[in-house]
XYZ file of C-alpha atoms in Angstrom:
195
model
C -5.110 10.292 -15.386
C -3.918 12.282 -18.374
C -1.275 11.042 -20.854
C -1.109 7.695 -19.039
C 1.684 8.388 -16.588
C 3.379 5.365 -15.075
C 2.857 4.539 -11.404
C 5.622 2.541 -9.723
C 3.866 1.238 -6.627
C 5.727 -0.343 -3.718
C 4.073 -1.743 -0.645
C 6.054 -0.977 2.504
C 8.402 -3.671 3.761
C 7.428 -6.188 6.399
C 6.773 -5.230 10.009
C 6.589 -7.540 13.006
C 2.802 -7.148 12.861
C 2.764 -8.315 9.214
C 4.930 -11.285 10.153
C 2.606 -12.191 13.030
C -0.569 -11.674 10.916
C -1.805 -8.916 13.222
C -4.234 -6.300 11.852
C -2.127 -3.175 11.452
C -4.275 -0.672 9.580
C -3.304 2.856 10.531
C -1.189 1.905 13.553
C 2.297 3.353 13.099
C 4.433 0.205 13.236
C 8.102 0.286 12.101
C 9.777 -2.012 9.596
C 11.632 -5.075 10.802
C 14.912 -6.321 9.283
C 13.095 -8.379 6.654
C 11.168 -5.244 5.670
C 14.361 -3.226 5.300
C 15.835 -5.951 3.075
C 12.667 -5.955 0.946
C 12.892 -2.171 0.552
C 16.535 -2.450 -0.529
C 15.566 -5.102 -3.081
C 12.826 -2.889 -4.497
C 15.163 0.095 -4.701
C 17.717 -1.987 -6.602
C 14.986 -3.210 -8.968
C 14.059 0.394 -9.780
C 17.672 1.221 -10.734
C 16.890 -0.234 -14.174
C 14.693 2.830 -14.804
C 17.389 5.417 -14.066
C 17.930 8.179 -14.973
C 14.286 8.784 -15.989
C 12.804 7.550 -12.713
C 14.916 10.108 -10.853
C 12.733 12.811 -12.429
C 9.486 11.161 -11.320
C 7.472 12.434 -8.384
C 8.061 10.427 -5.181
C 5.222 10.212 -2.673
C 4.471 8.066 0.368
C 1.837 7.437 2.964
C 2.736 9.444 6.085
C 3.119 6.353 8.296
C 6.577 5.403 9.567
C 6.810 2.067 7.733
C 6.136 3.668 4.351
C 8.449 6.614 4.947
C 11.303 4.320 5.996
C 10.699 2.129 2.929
C 10.750 5.212 0.682
C 13.973 6.493 2.219
C 15.702 3.136 1.725
C 14.496 3.002 -1.897
C 15.711 6.525 -2.616
C 19.083 5.721 -1.054
C 19.369 2.647 -3.304
C 18.720 4.989 -6.259
C 21.467 7.378 -5.037
C 18.832 10.076 -4.528
C 18.485 12.236 -1.386
C 16.633 9.993 1.069
C 14.257 12.651 2.409
C 13.318 14.370 -0.882
C 9.749 13.116 -1.301
C 6.204 14.108 -0.365
C 3.565 12.418 1.778
C -0.168 12.285 1.180
C -2.748 11.209 3.762
C -4.978 9.790 0.995
C -2.371 7.014 0.679
C -2.646 5.856 4.302
C -3.792 2.284 4.891
C -7.370 1.187 5.458
C -8.414 1.764 9.066
C -9.414 -1.498 10.716
C -10.871 0.326 13.714
C -11.378 -1.997 16.686
C -9.638 -4.833 14.805
C -6.265 -3.072 14.816
C -3.807 -4.942 17.000
C -5.772 -8.213 16.780
C -4.186 -11.383 15.416
C -6.051 -12.769 12.399
C -6.306 -16.114 14.165
C -8.085 -14.449 17.109
C -10.837 -12.697 15.109
C -13.417 -15.430 15.640
C -13.184 -14.873 19.416
C -12.602 -11.094 19.249
C -15.493 -10.132 16.938
C -17.455 -13.156 15.630
C -20.326 -11.034 14.292
C -17.935 -8.704 12.467
C -16.083 -11.630 10.949
C -19.322 -13.112 9.589
C -20.403 -9.716 8.216
C -17.027 -9.227 6.549
C -17.182 -12.642 4.910
C -20.638 -11.777 3.548
C -19.517 -8.454 1.973
C -15.734 -7.893 2.175
C -15.846 -4.747 0.008
C -18.553 -2.811 1.894
C -18.161 -4.186 5.441
C -16.827 -1.629 7.894
C -15.331 -2.582 11.290
C -16.425 -0.554 14.296
C -14.463 2.704 14.207
C -12.846 1.818 10.870
C -13.247 1.980 7.104
C -14.604 -0.342 4.444
C -12.758 -1.140 1.241
C -15.407 0.992 -0.465
C -14.333 3.942 1.716
C -10.675 3.337 0.876
C -11.508 2.934 -2.815
C -13.078 6.420 -2.872
C -10.015 7.900 -1.176
C -7.592 6.168 -3.576
C -9.686 7.111 -6.604
C -9.529 10.766 -5.487
C -5.736 10.534 -5.208
C -5.379 8.819 -8.599
C -7.134 11.732 -10.309
C -4.250 13.986 -9.184
C -1.579 11.898 -10.952
C -0.414 13.733 -14.064
C 3.228 12.588 -14.241
C 5.229 9.453 -13.536
C 5.208 8.728 -9.822
C 6.921 6.366 -7.398
C 4.522 5.535 -4.569
C 5.221 3.746 -1.299
C 2.007 2.866 0.448
C 0.037 -0.113 1.767
C -1.582 -3.362 0.670
C -5.140 -2.049 0.783
C -4.166 1.033 -1.218
C -2.453 -1.170 -3.825
C -5.569 -3.308 -4.184
C -7.901 -0.313 -4.557
C -5.575 1.460 -6.978
C -5.546 -1.617 -9.231
C -9.304 -1.909 -8.874
C -9.738 1.680 -10.017
C -7.154 1.828 -12.818
C -7.892 -1.633 -14.234
C -11.702 -1.436 -13.762
C -11.811 -4.617 -11.672
C -14.891 -6.073 -10.029
C -15.025 -4.381 -6.596
C -16.007 -7.636 -4.909
C -12.630 -9.165 -5.783
C -10.490 -6.206 -4.684
C -9.966 -7.297 -1.035
C -8.501 -10.623 -2.224
C -5.855 -9.236 -4.609
C -2.269 -10.180 -3.781
C -0.017 -7.449 -2.446
C 3.569 -8.651 -1.970
C 6.098 -6.587 -0.057
C 9.090 -7.684 -2.122
C 7.922 -6.613 -5.600
C 7.346 -3.371 -7.478
C 3.963 -3.012 -9.192
C 4.114 -1.049 -12.440
C 0.801 0.415 -13.590
C 0.682 2.074 -17.014
C -1.846 2.398 -19.832
C -4.521 0.308 -18.110
C -2.107 -2.586 -17.623
C 0.071 -3.873 -14.817
C 3.171 -5.959 -14.279
C 5.332 -6.966 -11.332
C 9.025 -6.177 -11.168
């Protein structure tokens, strides 16, 4: 990134699948009421950065839960709800055959995959899906396009990989980074803070 633009990163609000601990990945699941409340909270938190943040670029993953979160945030900022871009590089990690499976059911659903993932959580790839290493490459490609302040609404895996890239973190620890849905992550000048 040139001139160290600031990235205001928001993970989409909660969905029923998040609440139930079901692997969501690239499935297009809508927000639930808790998720809408989280998005409103994050939009209100960003009001402290007006009017400057209103001139930032706004971009979201193309999935429904991120677009709805973005539109709620923009409404909270008194900006036109639909005036933002989407980018497929910001879509969540694909969990392939795991999508739709409850986390508690993985041992019965795919015991070999679960063992392989525990052995190498960054490079393991589910059948028909992506590894964190795959997602990292996609997020790194997107990050190279950021030349101005940007408000991003995307996903937990994207947040983890973006921090890994911008903060030069050990790749092996990336899958375990926290990714709350009720906080704004501010990334600037090789540092981060939660809002």
